[in-house]
Tab-separated table of C-alpha atoms in Angstrom:
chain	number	residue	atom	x	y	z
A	1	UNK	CA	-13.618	34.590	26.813
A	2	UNK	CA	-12.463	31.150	27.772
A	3	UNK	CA	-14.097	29.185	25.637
A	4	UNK	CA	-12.759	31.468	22.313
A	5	UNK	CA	-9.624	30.720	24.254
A	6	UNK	CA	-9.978	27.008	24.037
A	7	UNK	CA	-11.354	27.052	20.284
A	8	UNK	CA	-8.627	29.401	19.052
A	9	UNK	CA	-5.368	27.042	20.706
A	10	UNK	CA	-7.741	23.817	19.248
A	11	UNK	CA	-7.433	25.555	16.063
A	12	UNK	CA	-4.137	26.043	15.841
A	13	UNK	CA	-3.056	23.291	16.937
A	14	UNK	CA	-0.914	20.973	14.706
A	15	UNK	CA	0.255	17.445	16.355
A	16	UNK	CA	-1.800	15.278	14.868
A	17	UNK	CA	-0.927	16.870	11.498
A	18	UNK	CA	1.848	14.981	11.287
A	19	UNK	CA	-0.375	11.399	11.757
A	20	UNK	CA	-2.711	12.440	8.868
A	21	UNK	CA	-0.198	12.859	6.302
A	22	UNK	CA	1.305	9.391	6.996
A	23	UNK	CA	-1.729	7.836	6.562
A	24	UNK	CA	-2.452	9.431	3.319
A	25	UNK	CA	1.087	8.368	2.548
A	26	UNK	CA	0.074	4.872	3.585
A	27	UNK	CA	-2.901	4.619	1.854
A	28	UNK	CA	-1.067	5.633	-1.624
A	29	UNK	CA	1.692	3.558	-1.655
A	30	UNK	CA	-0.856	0.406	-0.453
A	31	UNK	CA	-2.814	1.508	-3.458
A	32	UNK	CA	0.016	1.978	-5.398
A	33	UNK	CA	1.031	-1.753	-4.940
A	34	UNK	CA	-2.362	-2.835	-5.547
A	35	UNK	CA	-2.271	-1.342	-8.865
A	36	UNK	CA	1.002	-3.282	-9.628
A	37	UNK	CA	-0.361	-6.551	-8.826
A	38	UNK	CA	-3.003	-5.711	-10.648
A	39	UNK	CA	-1.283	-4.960	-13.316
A	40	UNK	CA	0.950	-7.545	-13.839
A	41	UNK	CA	-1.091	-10.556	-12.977
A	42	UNK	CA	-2.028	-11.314	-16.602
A	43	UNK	CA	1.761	-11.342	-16.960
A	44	UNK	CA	2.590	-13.740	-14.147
A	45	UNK	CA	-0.275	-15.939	-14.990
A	46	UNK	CA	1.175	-16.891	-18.661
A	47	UNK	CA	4.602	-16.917	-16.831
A	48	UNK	CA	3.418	-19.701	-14.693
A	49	UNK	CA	1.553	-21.291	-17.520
A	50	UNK	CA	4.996	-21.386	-19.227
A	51	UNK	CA	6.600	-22.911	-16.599
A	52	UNK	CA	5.027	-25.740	-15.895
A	53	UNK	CA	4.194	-26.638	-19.141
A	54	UNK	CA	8.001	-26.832	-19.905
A	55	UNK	CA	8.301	-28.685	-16.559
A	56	UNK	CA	5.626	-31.300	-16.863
A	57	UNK	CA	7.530	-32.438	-20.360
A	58	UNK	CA	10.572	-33.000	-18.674
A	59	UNK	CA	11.341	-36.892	-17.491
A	60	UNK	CA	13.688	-37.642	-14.621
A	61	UNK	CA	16.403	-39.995	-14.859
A	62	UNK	CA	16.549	-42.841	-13.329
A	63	UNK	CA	19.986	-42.922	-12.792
A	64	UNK	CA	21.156	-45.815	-13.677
């Protein structure tokens, strides 16, 4: 009778219920903000492209 005891408070026990659903909260918004990047790399990339073509035609004065 112990033993059904022990496997019946295991079973209903709930602390580390808590620690599972984080994780799994975790996990998704980590995969969510891989997704972004993911997303919006082609974006960036051209951005950047942009940039420092625009940059690279600019001279500096020599300030005279």
């Amino acid at each position: 009778m112990k033993l059904f005891d022990m496997i019946k408070k295991f079973h209903n026990d709930e602390s580390g219920a808590v620690t599972v659903d984080w994780v799994v909260l975790t996990a998704a918004v980590v995969g969510l903000g891989f997704a972004v990047i993911y997303a919006a790399d082609d974006g960036m990339t051209t951005l950047a492209t942009a940039i420092t073509t625009e940059l690279s035609g600019i001279t500096p004065d020599a300030g005279n």
